[in-house]
PDB file of C-alpha atoms in Angstrom:
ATOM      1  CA  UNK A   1      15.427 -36.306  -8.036  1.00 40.00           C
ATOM      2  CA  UNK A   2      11.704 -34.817  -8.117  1.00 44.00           C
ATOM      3  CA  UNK A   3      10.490 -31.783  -7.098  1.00 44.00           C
ATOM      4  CA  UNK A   4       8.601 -30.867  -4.038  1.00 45.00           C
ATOM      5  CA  UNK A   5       7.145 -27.503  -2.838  1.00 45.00           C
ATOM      6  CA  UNK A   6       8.063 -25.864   0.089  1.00 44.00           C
ATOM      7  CA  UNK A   7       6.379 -26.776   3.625  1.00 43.00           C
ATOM      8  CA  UNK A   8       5.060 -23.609   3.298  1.00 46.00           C
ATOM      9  CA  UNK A   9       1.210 -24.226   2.960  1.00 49.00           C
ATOM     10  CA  UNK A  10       1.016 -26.337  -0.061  1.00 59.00           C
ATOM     11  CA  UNK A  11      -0.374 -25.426  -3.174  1.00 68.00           C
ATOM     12  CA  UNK A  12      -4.003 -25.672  -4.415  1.00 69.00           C
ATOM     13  CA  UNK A  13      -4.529 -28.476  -7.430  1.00 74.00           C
ATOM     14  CA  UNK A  14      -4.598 -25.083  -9.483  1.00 79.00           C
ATOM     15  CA  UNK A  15      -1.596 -23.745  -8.196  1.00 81.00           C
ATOM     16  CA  UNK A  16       0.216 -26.544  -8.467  1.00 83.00           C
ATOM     17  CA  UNK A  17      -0.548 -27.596 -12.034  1.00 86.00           C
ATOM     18  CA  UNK A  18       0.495 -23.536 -12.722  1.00 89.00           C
ATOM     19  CA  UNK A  19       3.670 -24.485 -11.390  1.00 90.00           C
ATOM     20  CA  UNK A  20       4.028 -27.266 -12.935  1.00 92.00           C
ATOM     21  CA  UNK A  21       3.526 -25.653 -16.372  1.00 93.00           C
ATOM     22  CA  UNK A  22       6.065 -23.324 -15.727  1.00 93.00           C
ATOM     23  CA  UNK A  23       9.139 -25.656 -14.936  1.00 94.00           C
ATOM     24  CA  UNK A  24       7.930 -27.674 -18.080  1.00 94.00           C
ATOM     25  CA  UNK A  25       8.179 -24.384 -20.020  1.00 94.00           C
ATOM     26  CA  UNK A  26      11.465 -23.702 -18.319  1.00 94.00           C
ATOM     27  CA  UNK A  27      12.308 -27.464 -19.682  1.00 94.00           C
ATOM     28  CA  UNK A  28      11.834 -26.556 -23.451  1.00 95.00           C
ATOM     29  CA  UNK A  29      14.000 -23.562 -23.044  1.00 95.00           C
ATOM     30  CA  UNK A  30      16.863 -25.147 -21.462  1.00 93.00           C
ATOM     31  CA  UNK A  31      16.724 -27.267 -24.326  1.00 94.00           C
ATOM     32  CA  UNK A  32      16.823 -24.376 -26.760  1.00 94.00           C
ATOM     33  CA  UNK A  33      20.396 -23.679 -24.713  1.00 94.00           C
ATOM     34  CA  UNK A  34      18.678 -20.470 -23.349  1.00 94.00           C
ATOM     35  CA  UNK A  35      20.320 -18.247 -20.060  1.00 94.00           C
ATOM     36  CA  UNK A  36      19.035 -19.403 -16.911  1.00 94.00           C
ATOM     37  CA  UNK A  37      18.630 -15.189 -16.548  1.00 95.00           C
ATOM     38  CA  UNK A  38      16.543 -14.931 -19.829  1.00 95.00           C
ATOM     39  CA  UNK A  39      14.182 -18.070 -19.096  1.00 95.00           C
ATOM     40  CA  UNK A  40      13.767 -16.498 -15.209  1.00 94.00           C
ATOM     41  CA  UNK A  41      12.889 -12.588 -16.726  1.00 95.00           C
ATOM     42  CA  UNK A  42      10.536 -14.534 -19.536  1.00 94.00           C
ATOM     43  CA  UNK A  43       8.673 -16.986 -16.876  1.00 94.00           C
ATOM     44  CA  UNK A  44       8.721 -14.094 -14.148  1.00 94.00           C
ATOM     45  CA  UNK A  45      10.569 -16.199 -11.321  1.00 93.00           C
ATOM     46  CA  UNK A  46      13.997 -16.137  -9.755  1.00 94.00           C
ATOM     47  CA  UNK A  47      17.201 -17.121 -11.340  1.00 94.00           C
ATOM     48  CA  UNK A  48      17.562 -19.875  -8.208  1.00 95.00           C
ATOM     49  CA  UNK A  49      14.297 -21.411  -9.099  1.00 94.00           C
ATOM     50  CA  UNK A  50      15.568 -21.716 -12.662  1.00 95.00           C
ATOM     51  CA  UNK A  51      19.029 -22.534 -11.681  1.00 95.00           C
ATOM     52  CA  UNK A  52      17.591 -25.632  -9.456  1.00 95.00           C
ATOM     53  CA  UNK A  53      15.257 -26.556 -11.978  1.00 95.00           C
ATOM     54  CA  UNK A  54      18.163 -26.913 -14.761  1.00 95.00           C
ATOM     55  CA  UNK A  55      20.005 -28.647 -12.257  1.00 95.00           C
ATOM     56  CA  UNK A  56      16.933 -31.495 -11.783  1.00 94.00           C
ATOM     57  CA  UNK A  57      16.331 -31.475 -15.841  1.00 94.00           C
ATOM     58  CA  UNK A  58      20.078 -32.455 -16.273  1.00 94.00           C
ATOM     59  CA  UNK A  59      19.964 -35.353 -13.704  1.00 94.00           C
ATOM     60  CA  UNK A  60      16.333 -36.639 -14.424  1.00 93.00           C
ATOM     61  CA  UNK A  61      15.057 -35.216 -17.573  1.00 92.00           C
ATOM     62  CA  UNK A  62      11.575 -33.355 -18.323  1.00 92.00           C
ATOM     63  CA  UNK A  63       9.902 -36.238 -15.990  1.00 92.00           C
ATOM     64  CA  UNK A  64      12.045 -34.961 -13.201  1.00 92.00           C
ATOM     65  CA  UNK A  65      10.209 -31.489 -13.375  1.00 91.00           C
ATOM     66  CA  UNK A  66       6.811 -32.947 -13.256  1.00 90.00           C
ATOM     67  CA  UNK A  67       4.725 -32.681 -10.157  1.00 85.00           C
ATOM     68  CA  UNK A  68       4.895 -35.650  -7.182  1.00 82.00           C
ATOM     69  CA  UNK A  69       1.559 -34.811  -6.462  1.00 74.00           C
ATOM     70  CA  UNK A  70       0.442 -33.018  -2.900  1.00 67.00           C
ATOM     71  CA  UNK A  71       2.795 -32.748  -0.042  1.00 62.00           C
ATOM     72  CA  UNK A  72       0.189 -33.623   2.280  1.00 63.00           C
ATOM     73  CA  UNK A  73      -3.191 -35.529   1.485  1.00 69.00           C
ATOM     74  CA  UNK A  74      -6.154 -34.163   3.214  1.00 78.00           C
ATOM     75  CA  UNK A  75      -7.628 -36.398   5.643  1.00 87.00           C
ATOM     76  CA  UNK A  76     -10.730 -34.142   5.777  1.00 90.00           C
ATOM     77  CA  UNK A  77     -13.832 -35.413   3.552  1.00 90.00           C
ATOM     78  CA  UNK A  78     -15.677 -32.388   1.811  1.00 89.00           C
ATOM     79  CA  UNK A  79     -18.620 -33.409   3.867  1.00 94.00           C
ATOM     80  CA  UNK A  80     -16.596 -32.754   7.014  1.00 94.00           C
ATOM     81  CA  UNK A  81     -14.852 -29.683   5.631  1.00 92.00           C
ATOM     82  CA  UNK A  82     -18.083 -27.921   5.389  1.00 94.00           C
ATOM     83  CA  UNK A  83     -19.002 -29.094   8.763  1.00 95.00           C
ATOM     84  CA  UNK A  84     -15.951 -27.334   9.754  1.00 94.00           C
ATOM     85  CA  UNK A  85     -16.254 -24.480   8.625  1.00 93.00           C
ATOM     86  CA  UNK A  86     -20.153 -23.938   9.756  1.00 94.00           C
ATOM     87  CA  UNK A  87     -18.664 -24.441  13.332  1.00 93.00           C
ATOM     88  CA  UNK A  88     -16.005 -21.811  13.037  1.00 92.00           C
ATOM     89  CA  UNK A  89     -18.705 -19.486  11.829  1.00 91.00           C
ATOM     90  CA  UNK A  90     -20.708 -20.489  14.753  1.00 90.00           C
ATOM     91  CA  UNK A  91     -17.138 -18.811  17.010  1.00 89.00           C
ATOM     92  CA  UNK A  92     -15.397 -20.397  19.859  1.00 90.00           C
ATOM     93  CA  UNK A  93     -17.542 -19.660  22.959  1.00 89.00           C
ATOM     94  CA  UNK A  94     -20.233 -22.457  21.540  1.00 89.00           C
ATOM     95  CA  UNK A  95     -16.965 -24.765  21.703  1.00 90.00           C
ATOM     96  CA  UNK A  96     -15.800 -23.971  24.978  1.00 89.00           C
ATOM     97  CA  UNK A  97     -12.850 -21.130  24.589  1.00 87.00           C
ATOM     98  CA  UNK A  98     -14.739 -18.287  26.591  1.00 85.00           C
ATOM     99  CA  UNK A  99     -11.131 -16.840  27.317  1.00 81.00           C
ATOM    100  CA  UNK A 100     -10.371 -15.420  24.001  1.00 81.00           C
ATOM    101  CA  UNK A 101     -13.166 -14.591  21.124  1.00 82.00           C
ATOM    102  CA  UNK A 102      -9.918 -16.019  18.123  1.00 86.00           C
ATOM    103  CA  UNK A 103      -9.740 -19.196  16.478  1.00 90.00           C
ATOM    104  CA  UNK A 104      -6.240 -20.184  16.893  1.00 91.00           C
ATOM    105  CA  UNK A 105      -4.378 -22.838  14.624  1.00 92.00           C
ATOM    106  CA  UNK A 106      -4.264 -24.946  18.196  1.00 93.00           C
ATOM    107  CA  UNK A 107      -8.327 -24.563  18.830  1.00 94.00           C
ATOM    108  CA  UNK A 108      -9.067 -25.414  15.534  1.00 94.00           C
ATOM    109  CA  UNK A 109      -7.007 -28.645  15.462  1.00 95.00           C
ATOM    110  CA  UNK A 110      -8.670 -29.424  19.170  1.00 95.00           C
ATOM    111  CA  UNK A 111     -12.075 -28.894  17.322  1.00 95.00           C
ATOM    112  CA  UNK A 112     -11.163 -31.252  14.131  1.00 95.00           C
ATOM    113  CA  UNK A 113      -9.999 -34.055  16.632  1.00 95.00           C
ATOM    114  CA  UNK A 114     -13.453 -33.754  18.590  1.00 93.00           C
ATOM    115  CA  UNK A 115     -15.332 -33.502  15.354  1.00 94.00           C
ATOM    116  CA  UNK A 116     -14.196 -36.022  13.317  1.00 95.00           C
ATOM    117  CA  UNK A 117     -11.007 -38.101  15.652  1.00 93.00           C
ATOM    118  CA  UNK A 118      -8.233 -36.771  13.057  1.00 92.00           C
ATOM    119  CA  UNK A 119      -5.035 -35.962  14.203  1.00 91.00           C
ATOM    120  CA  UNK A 120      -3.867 -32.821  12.944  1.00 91.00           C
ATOM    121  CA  UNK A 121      -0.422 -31.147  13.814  1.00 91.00           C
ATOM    122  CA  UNK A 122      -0.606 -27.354  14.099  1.00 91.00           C
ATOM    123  CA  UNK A 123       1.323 -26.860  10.884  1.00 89.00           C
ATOM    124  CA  UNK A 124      -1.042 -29.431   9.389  1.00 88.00           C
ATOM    125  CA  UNK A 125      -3.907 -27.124  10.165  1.00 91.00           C
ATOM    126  CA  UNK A 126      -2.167 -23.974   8.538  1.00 89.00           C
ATOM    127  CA  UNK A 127      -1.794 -26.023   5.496  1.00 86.00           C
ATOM    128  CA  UNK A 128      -5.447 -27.493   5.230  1.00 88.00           C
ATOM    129  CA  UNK A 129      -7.004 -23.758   5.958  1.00 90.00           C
ATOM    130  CA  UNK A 130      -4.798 -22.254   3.341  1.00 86.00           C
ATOM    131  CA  UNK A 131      -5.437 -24.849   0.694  1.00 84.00           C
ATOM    132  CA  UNK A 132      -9.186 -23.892   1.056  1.00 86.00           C
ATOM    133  CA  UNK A 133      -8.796 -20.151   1.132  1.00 84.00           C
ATOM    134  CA  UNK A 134      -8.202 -19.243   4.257  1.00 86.00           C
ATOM    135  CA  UNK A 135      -5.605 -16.584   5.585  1.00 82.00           C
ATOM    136  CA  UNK A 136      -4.281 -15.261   8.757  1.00 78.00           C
ATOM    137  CA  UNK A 137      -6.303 -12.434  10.330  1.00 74.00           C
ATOM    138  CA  UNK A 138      -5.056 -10.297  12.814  1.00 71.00           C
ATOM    139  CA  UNK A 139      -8.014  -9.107  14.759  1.00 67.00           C
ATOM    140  CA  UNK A 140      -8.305  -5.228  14.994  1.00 69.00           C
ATOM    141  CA  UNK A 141      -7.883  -4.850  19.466  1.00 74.00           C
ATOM    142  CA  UNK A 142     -11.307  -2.912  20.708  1.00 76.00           C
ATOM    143  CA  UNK A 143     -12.674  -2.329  23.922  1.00 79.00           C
ATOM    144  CA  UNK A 144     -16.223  -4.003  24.343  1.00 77.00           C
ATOM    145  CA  UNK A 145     -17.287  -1.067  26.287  1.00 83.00           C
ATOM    146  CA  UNK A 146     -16.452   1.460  22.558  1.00 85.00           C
ATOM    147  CA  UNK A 147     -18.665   3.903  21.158  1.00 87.00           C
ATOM    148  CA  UNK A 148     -18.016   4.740  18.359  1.00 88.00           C
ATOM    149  CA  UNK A 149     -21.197   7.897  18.056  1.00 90.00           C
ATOM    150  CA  UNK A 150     -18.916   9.705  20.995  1.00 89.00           C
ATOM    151  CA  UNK A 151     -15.568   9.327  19.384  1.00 89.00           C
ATOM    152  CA  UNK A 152     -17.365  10.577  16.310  1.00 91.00           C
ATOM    153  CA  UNK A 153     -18.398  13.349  18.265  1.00 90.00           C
ATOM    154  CA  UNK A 154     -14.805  14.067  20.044  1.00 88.00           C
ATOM    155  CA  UNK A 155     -13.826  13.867  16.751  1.00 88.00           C
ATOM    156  CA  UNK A 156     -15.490  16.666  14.908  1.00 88.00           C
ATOM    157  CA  UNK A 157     -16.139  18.634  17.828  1.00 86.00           C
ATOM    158  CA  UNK A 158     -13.565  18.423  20.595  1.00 85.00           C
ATOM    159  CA  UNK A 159     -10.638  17.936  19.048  1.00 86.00           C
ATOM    160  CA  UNK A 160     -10.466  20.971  17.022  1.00 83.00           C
ATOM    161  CA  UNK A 161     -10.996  23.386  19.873  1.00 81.00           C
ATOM    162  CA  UNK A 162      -8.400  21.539  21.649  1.00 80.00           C
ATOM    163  CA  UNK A 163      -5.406  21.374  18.815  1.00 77.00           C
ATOM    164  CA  UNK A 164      -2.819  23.770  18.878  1.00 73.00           C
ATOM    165  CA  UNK A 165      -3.229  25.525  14.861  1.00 69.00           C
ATOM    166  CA  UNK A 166       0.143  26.808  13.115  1.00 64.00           C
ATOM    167  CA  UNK A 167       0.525  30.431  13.199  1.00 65.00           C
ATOM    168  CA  UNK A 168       2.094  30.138   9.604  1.00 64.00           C
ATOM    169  CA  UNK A 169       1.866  27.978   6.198  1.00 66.00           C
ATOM    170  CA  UNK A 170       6.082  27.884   6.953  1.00 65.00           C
ATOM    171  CA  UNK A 171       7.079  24.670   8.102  1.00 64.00           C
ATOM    172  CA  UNK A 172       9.302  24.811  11.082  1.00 65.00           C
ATOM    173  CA  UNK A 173      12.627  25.106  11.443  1.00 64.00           C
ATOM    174  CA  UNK A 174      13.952  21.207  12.819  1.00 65.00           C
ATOM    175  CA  UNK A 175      17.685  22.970  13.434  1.00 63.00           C
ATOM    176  CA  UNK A 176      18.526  22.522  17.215  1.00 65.00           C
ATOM    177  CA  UNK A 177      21.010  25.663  16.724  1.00 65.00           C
ATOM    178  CA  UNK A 178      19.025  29.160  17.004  1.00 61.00           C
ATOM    179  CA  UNK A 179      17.727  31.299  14.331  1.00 59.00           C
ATOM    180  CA  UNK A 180      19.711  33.927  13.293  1.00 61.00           C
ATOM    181  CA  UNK A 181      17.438  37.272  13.922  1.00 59.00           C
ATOM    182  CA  UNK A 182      18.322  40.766  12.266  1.00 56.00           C
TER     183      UNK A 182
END
């Protein structure tokens, strides 16, 4: 039984040869007739990953920790990566999404299969963008129409007139039963 990584987002080469390293490590100590609890505190992983790691050492040996190799091969040359990402710098009104100024994981694979006539599932797309660096954003919501000089200006100058100041340092009471007064 060999491993394989999760169909999370793959690792890069680096990553993976990291990992790698690390269930060979976990292979010598086994050997040595170490805890599964000591070799995960020593390696800084979980006990399961070290517990499903001893289990493939026992059935398959050191090989049986070594790395298959990626999960997924790119289909992307790094001549047409770079062409990639110039166009999603260039943003997605010059390809045709005037609805909606975000690259999604669904107009992105639309814009590799027009560029280059690769097939791409979304999940396939996650995985490429992550393997070269990318992450999720989650665009801050603004009005077009914002200006940010007169909320500045609310800001420092509005707002305090308008807010309601404490009449004491005291906190407040947050009992819903009434104060007891002499």
């Amino acid at each position: 039984m060999g491993m394989r990584y999760a169909q999370v987002g793959g690792y890069t080469p680096e990553e993976q040869a990291a990992r790698e390293r690390l269930r060979l490590g976990a292979a010598e100590r086994f050997a040595r007739g170490e805890t599964a609890a000591e070799i995960a505190r020593v390696l800084r992983v979980t006990d399961r990953s070290v517990l499903r790691w001893r289990r493939v050492w026992e059935s398959g040996g050191v090989e049986a920790l070594r790395s298959r190799g990626p999960v997924s091969v790119e289909r992307l040359s790094a001549e047409q990566w770079a062409r990639l990402e110039a166009e999603l710098a260039r943003g997605p009104l010059l390809h045709g999404f005037e609805d909606d100024q975000r690259w999604t994981l669904k107009r992105i694979k639309l814009l590799i299969g027009r560029m280059f006539h690769v097939g791409y599932t979304v999940q396939g797309v996650w995985k490429l963008l992550h393997r070269h660096g990318w992450s999720c954003q989650v665009p801050v919501r603004r009005a077009v129409e914002r200006d940010e000089a007169s909320i500045e200006v609310w800001k420092e100058q509005v707002w305090p007139e308008v807010k309601e100041w404490r009449r004491t340092w005291a906190p407040t009471s947050a009992s819903k039963t009434k104060q007891d007064r002499p």
